[in-house]
PDB file of C-alpha atoms in Angstrom:
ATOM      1  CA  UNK A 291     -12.344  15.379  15.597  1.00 46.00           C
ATOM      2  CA  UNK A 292     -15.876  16.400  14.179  1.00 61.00           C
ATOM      3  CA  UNK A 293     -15.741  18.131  11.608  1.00 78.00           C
ATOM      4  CA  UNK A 294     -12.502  18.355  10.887  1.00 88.00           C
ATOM      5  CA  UNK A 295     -11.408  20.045   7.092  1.00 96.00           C
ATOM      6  CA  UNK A 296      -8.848  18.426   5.153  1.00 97.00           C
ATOM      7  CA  UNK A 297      -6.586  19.892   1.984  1.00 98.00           C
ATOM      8  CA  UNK A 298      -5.270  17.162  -0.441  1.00 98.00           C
ATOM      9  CA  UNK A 299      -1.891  17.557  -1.860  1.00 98.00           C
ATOM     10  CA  UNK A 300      -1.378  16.291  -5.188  1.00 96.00           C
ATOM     11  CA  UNK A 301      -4.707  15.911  -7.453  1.00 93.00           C
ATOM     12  CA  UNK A 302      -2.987  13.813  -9.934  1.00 90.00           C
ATOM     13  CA  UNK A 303      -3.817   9.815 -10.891  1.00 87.00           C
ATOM     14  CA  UNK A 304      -4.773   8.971  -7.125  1.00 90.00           C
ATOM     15  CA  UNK A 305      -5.337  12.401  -5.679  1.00 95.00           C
ATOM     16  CA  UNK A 306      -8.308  12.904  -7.203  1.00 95.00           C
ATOM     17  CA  UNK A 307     -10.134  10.034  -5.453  1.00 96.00           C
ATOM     18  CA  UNK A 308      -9.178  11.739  -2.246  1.00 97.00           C
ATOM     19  CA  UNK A 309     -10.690  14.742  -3.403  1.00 97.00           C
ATOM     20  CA  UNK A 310     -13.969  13.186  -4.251  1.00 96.00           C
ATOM     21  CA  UNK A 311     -13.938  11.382  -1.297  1.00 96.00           C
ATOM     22  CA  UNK A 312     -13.427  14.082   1.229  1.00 96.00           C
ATOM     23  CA  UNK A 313     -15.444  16.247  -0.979  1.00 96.00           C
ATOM     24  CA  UNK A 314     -18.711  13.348  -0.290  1.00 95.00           C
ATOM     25  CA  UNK A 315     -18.075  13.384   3.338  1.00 95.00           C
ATOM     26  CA  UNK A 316     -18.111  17.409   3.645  1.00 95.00           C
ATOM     27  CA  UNK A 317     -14.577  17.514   4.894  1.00 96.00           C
ATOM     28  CA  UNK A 318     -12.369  19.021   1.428  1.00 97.00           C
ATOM     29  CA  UNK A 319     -10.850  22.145   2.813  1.00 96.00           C
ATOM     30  CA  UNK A 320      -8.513  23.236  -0.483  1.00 97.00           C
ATOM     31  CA  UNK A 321      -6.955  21.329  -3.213  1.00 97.00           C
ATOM     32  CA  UNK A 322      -2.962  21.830  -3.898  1.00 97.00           C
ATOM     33  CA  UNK A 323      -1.525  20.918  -6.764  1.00 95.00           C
ATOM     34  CA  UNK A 324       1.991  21.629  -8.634  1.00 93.00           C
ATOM     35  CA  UNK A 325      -0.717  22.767 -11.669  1.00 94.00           C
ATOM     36  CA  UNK A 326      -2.681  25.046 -10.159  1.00 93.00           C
ATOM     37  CA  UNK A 327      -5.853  25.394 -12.903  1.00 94.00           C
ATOM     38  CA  UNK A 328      -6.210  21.551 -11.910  1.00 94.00           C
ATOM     39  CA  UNK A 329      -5.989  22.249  -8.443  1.00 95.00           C
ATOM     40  CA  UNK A 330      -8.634  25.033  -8.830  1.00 95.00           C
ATOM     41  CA  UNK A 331     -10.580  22.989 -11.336  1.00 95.00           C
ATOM     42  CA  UNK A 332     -10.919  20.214  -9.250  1.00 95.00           C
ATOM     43  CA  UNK A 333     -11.409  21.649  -5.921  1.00 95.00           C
ATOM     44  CA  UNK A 334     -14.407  23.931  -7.488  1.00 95.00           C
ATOM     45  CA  UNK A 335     -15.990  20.154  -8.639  1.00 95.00           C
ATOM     46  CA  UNK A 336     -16.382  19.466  -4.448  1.00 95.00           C
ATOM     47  CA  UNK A 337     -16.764  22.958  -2.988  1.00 93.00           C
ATOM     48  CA  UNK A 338     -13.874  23.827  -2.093  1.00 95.00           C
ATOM     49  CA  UNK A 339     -10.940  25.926  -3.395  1.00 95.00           C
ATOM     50  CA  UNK A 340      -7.723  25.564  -4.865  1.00 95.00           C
ATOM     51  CA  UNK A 341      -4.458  26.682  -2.753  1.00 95.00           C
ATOM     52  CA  UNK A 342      -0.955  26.948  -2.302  1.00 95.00           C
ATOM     53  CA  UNK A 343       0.913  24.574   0.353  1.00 96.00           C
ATOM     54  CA  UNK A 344       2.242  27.330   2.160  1.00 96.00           C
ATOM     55  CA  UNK A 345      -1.462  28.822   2.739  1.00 96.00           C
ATOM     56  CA  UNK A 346      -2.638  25.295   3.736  1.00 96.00           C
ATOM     57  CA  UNK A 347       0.085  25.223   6.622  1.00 97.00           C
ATOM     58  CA  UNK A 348      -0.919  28.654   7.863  1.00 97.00           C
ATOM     59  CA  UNK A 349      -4.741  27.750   7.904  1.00 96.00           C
ATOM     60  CA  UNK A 350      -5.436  27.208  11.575  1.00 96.00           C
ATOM     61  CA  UNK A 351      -8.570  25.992  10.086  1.00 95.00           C
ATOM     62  CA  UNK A 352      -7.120  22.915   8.133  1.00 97.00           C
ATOM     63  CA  UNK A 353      -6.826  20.878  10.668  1.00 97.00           C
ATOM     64  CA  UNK A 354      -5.173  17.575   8.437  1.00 98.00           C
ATOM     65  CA  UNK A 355      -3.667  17.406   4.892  1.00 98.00           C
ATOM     66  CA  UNK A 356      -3.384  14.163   2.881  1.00 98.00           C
ATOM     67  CA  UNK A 357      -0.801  14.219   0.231  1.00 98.00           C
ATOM     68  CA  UNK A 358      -0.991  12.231  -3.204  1.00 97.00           C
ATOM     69  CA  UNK A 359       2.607  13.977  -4.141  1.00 95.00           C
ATOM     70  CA  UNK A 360       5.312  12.437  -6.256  1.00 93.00           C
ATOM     71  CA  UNK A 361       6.784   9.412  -3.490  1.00 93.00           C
ATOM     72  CA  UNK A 362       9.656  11.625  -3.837  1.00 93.00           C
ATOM     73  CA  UNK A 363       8.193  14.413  -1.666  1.00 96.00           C
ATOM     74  CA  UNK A 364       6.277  12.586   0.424  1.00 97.00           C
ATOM     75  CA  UNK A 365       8.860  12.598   3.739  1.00 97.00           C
ATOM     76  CA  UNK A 366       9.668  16.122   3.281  1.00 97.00           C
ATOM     77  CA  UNK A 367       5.931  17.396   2.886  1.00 98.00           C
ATOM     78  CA  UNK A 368       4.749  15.319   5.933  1.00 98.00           C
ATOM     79  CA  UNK A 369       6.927  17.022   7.987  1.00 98.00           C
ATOM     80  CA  UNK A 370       6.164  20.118   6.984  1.00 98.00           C
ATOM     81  CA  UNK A 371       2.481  19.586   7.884  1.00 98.00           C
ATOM     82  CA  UNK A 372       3.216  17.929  11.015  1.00 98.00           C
ATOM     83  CA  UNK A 373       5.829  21.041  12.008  1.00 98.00           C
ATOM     84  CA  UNK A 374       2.265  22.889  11.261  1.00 98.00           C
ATOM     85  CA  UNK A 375       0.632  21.300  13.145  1.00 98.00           C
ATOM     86  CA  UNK A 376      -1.482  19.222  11.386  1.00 98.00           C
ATOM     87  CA  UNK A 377      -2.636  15.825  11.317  1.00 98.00           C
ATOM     88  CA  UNK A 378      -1.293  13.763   8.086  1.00 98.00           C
ATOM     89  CA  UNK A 379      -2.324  11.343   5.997  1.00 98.00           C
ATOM     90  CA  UNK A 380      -0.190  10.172   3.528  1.00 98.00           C
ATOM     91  CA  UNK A 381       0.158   8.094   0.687  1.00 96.00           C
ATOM     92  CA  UNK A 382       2.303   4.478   0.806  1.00 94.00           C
ATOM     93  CA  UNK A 383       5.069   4.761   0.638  1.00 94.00           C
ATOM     94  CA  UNK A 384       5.775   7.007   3.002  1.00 96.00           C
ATOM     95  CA  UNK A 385       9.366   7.796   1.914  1.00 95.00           C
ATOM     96  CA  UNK A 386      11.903   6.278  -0.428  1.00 93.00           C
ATOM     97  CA  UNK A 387      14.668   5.615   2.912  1.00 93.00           C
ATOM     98  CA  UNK A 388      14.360   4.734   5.985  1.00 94.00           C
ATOM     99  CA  UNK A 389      16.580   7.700   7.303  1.00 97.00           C
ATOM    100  CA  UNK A 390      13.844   9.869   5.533  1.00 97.00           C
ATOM    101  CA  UNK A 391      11.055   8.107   7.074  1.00 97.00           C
ATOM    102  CA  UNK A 392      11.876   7.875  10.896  1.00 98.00           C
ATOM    103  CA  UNK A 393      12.329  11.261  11.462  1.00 98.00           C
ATOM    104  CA  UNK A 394       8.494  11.705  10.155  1.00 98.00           C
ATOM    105  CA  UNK A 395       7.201   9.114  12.801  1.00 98.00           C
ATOM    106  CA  UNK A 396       9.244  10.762  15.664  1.00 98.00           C
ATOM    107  CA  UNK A 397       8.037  14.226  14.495  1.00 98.00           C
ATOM    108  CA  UNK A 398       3.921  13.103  15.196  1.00 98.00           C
ATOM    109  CA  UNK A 399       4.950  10.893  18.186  1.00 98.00           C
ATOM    110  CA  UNK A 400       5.921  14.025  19.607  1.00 98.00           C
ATOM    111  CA  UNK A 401       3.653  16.349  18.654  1.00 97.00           C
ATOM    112  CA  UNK A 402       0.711  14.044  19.796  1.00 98.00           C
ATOM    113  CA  UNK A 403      -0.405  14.095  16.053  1.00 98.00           C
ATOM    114  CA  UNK A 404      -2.163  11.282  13.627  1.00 98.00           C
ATOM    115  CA  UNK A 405       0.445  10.190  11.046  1.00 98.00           C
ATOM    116  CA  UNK A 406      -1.097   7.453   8.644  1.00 98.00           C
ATOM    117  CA  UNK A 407      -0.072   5.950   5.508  1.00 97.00           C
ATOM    118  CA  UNK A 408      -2.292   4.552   2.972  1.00 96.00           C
ATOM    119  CA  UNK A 409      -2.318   1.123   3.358  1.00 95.00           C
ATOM    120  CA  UNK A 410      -5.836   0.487   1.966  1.00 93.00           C
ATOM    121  CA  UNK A 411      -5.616  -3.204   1.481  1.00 95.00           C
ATOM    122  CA  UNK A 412      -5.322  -3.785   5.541  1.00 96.00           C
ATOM    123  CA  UNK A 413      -9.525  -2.462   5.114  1.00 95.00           C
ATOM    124  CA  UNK A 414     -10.342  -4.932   2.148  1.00 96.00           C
ATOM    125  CA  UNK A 415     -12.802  -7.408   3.052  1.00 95.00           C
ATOM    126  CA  UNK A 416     -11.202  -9.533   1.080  1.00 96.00           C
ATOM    127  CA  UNK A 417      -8.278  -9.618   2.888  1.00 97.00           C
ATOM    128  CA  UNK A 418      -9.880  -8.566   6.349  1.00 97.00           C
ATOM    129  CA  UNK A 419     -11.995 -11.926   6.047  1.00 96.00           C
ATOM    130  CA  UNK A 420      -8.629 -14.065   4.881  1.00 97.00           C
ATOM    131  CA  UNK A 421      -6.763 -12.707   8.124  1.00 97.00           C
ATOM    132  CA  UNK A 422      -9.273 -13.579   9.813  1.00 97.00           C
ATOM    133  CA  UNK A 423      -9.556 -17.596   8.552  1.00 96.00           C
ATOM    134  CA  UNK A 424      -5.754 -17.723   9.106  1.00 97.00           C
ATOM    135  CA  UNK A 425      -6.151 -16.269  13.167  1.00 96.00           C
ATOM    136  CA  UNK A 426      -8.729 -19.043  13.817  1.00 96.00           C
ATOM    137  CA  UNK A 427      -6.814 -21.640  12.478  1.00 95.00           C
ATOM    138  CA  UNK A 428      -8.627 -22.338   9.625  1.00 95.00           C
ATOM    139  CA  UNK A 429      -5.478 -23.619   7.673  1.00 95.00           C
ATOM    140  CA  UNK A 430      -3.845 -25.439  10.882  1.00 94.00           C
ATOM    141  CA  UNK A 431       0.044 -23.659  11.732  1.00 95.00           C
ATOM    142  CA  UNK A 432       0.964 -20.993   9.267  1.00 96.00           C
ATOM    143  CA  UNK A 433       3.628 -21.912   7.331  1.00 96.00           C
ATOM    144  CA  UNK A 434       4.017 -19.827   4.126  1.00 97.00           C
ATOM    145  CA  UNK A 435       2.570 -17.124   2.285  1.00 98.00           C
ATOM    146  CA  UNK A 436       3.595 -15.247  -1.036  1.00 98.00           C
ATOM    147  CA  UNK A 437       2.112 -13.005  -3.570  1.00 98.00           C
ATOM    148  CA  UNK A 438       2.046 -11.675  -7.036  1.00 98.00           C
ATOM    149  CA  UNK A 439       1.679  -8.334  -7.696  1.00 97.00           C
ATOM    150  CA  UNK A 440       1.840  -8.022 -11.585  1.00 97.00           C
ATOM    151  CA  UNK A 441       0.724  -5.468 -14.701  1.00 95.00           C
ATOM    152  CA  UNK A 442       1.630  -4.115 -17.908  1.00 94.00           C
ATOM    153  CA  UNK A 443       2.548  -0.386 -16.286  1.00 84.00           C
ATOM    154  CA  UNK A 444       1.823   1.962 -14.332  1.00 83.00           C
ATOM    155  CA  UNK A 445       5.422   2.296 -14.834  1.00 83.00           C
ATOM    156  CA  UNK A 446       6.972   5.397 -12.511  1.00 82.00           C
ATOM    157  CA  UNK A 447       9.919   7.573 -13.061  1.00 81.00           C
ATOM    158  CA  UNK A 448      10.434   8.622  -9.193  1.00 80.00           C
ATOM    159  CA  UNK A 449      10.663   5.565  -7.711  1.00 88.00           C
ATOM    160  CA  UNK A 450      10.920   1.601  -9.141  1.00 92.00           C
ATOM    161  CA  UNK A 451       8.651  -0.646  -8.690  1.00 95.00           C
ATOM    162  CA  UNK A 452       9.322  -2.307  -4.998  1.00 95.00           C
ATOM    163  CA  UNK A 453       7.811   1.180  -3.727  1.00 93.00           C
ATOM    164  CA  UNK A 454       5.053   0.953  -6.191  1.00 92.00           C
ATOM    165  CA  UNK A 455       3.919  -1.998  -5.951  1.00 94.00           C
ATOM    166  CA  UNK A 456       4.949  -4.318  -3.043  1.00 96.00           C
ATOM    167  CA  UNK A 457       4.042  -2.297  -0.050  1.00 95.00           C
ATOM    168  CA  UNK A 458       0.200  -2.974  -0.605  1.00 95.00           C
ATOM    169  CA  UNK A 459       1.619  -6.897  -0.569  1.00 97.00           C
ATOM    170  CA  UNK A 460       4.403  -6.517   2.669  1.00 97.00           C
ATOM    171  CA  UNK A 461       1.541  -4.752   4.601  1.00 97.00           C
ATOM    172  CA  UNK A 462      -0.999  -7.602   3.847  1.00 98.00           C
ATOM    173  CA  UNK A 463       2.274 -10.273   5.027  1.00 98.00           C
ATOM    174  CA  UNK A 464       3.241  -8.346   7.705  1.00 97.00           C
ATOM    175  CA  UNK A 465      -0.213  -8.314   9.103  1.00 97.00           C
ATOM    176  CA  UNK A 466      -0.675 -12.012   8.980  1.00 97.00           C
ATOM    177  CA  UNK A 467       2.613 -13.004  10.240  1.00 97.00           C
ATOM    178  CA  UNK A 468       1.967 -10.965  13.336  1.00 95.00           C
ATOM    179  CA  UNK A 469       5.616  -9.942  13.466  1.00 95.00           C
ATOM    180  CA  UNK A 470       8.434  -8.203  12.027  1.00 96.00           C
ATOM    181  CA  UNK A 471      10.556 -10.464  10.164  1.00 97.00           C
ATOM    182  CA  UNK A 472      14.262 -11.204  11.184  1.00 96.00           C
ATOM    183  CA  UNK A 473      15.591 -11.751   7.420  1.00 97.00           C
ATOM    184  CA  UNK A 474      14.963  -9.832   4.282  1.00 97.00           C
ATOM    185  CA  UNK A 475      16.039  -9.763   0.816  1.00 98.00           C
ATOM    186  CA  UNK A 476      15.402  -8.590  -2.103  1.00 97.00           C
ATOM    187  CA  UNK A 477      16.868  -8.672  -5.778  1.00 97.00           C
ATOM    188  CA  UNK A 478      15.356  -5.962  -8.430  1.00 96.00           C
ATOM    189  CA  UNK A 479      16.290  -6.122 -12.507  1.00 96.00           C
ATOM    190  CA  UNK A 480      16.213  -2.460 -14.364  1.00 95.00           C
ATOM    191  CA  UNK A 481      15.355  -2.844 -18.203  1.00 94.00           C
ATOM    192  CA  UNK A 482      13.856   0.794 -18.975  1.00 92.00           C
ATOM    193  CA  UNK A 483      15.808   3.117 -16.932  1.00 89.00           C
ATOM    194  CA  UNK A 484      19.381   2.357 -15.608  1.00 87.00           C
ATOM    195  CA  UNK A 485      18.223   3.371 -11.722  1.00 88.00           C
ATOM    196  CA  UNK A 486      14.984   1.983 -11.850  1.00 93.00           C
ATOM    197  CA  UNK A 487      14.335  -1.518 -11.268  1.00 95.00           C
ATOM    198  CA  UNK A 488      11.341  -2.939 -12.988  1.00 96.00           C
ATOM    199  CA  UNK A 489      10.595  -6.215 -11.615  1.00 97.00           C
ATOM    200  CA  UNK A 490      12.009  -7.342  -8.057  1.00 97.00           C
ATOM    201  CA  UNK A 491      11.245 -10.389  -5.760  1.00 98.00           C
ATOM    202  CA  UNK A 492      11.513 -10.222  -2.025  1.00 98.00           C
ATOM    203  CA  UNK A 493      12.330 -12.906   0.324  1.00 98.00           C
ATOM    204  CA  UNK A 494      10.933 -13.090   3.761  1.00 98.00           C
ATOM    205  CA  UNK A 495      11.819 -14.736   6.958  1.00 98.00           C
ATOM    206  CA  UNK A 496      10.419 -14.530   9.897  1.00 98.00           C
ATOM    207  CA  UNK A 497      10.830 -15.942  13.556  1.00 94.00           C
ATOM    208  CA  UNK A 498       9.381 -19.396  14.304  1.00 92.00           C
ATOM    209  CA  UNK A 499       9.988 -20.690  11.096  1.00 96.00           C
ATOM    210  CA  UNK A 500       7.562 -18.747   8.817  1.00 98.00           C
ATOM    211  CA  UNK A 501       8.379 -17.944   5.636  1.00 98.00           C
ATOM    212  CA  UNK A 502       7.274 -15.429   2.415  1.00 98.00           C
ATOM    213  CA  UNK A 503       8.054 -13.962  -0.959  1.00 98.00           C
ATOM    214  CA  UNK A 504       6.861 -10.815  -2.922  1.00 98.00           C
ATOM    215  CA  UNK A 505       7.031 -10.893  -7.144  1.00 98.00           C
ATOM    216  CA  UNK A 506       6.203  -7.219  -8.418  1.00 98.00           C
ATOM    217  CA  UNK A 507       6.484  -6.789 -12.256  1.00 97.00           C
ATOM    218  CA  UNK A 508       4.983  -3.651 -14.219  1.00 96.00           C
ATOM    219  CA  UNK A 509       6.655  -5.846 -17.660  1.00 95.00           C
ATOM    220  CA  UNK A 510       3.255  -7.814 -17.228  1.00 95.00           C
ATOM    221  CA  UNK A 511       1.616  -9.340 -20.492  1.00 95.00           C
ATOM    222  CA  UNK A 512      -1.571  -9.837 -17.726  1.00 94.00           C
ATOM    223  CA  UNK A 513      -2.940  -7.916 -14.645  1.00 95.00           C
ATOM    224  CA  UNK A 514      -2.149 -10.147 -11.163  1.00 96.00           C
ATOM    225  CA  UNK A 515      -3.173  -9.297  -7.916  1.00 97.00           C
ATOM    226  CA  UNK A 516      -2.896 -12.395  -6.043  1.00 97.00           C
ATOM    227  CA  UNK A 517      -2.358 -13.492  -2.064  1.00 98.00           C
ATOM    228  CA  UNK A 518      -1.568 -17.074  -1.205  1.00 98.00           C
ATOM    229  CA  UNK A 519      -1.248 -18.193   2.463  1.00 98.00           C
ATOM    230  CA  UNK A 520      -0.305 -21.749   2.957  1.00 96.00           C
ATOM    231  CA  UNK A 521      -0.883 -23.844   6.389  1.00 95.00           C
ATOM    232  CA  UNK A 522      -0.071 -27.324   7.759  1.00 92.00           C
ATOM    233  CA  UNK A 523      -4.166 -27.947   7.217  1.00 92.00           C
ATOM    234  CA  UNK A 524      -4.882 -25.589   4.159  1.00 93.00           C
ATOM    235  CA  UNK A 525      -4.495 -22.775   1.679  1.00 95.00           C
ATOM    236  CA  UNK A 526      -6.409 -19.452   1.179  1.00 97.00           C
ATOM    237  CA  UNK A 527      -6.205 -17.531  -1.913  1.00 97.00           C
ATOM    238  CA  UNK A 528      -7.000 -13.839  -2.123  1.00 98.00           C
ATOM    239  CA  UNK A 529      -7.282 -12.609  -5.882  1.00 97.00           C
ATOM    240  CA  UNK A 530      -8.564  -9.417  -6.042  1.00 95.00           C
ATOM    241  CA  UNK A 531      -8.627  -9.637  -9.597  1.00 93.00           C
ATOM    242  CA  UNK A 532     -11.892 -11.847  -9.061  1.00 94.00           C
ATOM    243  CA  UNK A 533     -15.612 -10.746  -8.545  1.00 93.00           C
ATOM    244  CA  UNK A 534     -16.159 -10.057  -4.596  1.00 88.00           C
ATOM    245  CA  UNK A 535     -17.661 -13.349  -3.980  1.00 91.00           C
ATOM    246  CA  UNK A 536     -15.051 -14.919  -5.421  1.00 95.00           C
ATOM    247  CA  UNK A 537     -12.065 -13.243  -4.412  1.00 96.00           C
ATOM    248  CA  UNK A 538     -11.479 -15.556  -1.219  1.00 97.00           C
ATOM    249  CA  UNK A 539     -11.225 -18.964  -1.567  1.00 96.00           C
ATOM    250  CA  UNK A 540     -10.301 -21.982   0.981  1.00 94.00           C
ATOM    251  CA  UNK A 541      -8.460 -24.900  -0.204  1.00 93.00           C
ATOM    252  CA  UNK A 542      -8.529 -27.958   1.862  1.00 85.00           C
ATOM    253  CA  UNK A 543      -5.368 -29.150   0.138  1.00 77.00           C
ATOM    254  CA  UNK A 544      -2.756 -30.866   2.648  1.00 73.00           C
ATOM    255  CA  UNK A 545       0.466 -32.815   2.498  1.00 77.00           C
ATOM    256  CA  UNK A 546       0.912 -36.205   4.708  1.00 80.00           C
ATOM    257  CA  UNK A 547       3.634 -38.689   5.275  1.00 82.00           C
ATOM    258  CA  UNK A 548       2.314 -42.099   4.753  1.00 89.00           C
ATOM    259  CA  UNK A 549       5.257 -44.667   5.631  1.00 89.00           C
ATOM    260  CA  UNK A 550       7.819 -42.063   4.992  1.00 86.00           C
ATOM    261  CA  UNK A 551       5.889 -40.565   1.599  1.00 88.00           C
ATOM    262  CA  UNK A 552       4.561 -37.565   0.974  1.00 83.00           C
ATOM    263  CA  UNK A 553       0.468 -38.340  -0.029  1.00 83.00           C
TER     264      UNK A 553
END
């Protein structure tokens, strides 16, 4: 996989960085874009060049696209670069259903290709060094975690804010729990748009007893990004909204029954 040349799709509010960074590493192919004087604009900035999807695909050249599309396109335009041939990175989520969604991960499985979604948070050191604490028992038996998610926008129009927000948080949970959980639900409230739900809170269960819960709000009056994993020994916190040296913290904090108390 030396040298391999990607094209980014989409060169919007998070695009961008993917041009820049494939552009540092030497690997920007092309730059696509709905607006194609941005496209050209941009790609120009990082030596490269600004193109069409439908040249992209036919590029035997190209050999992986990463698209930073509208979450409403995101299924559909993965499996157009996988049918291609190409290796795909794509931005969370990686479709708005399920049904969408599955037919993308069968589609690589079977073409032996690289399908990856943009999880970034699972290569935080913040969060790489609180999985690790939890894994070597640093907190005693896992117990609970939940986290906070909250802003005053970026509010979307494609999809609400469960999609735009909490997947950074159920990838972080998922990851700690070790294991799919066997009960979810969620309940949303829409206040600007009829069909989109602002604010939502997700309830987790999983098997053995461990629990967790999601708040995601873009009706913020403050910016929260906030992880809290709770054990029979301890607590970590993860707030990203803290300097790096300060972002993970250990509490010793523990509940005891004394004579039938809690102390």
């Amino acid at each position: 996989m030396d040298n391999v040349k990607v094209a980014v799709v989409g060169a919007g509010y998070w695009g961008k960085n993917l041009v820049r960074v494939f552009g540092e590493l030497g690997a920007l192919a092309a730059v696509c874009d709905a607006d194609s004087e941005l496209a050209e604009r941009l790609a120009s900035e990082h030596g490269a060049v600004g193109r069409n999807f439908e040249e992209v695909l036919a590029d035997p050249d190209v050999a992986a696209v990463a698209i930073a599309a509208p979450a409403t396109l995101h299924a559909s335009l993965a499996m157009a670069a996988l049918e291609a041939g190409k290796h795909v990175f794509v931005e969370k989520p990686l479709a708005l259903r399920v049904a969408d969604a599955i037919p993308v991960v069968e589609l690589a499985e079977a073409k032996g290709l690289t399908l990856m979604v943009g999880h970034l948070l699972q290569y935080h050191p913040g969060f790489l060094a609180v999985r690790d604490r939890v894994a070597t028992g640093a907190i005693g038996e896992l117990q609970y975690l939940y986290s906070n998610r909250l802003n005053l926008g970026k509010i979307r129009r494609e999809e609400d804010i469960l999609w735009s927000f909490a997947p950074h948080d159920l990838s972080m949970i998922l990851s700690i729990a070790g294991t799919a959980p066997d009960s979810v639900t969620c309940l949303g409230a829409n206040f600007l748009s009829q069909d989109i739900s602002d604010v939502t809170t997700t309830h987790l269960s999983f098997p053995g007893g461990i629990k967790a819960h999601v708040f995601v709000s873009w009706l913020h009056p403050f910016k929260e990004q906030r992880l809290v994993v709770v054990g029979s020994e301890g607590m970590i916190t993860f707030n990203d909204g803290l300097p790096l040296q300060e972002k993970v913290q250990l509490h010793g904090h523990r509940i005891e029954w004394v004579d039938g108390i809690p102390v």
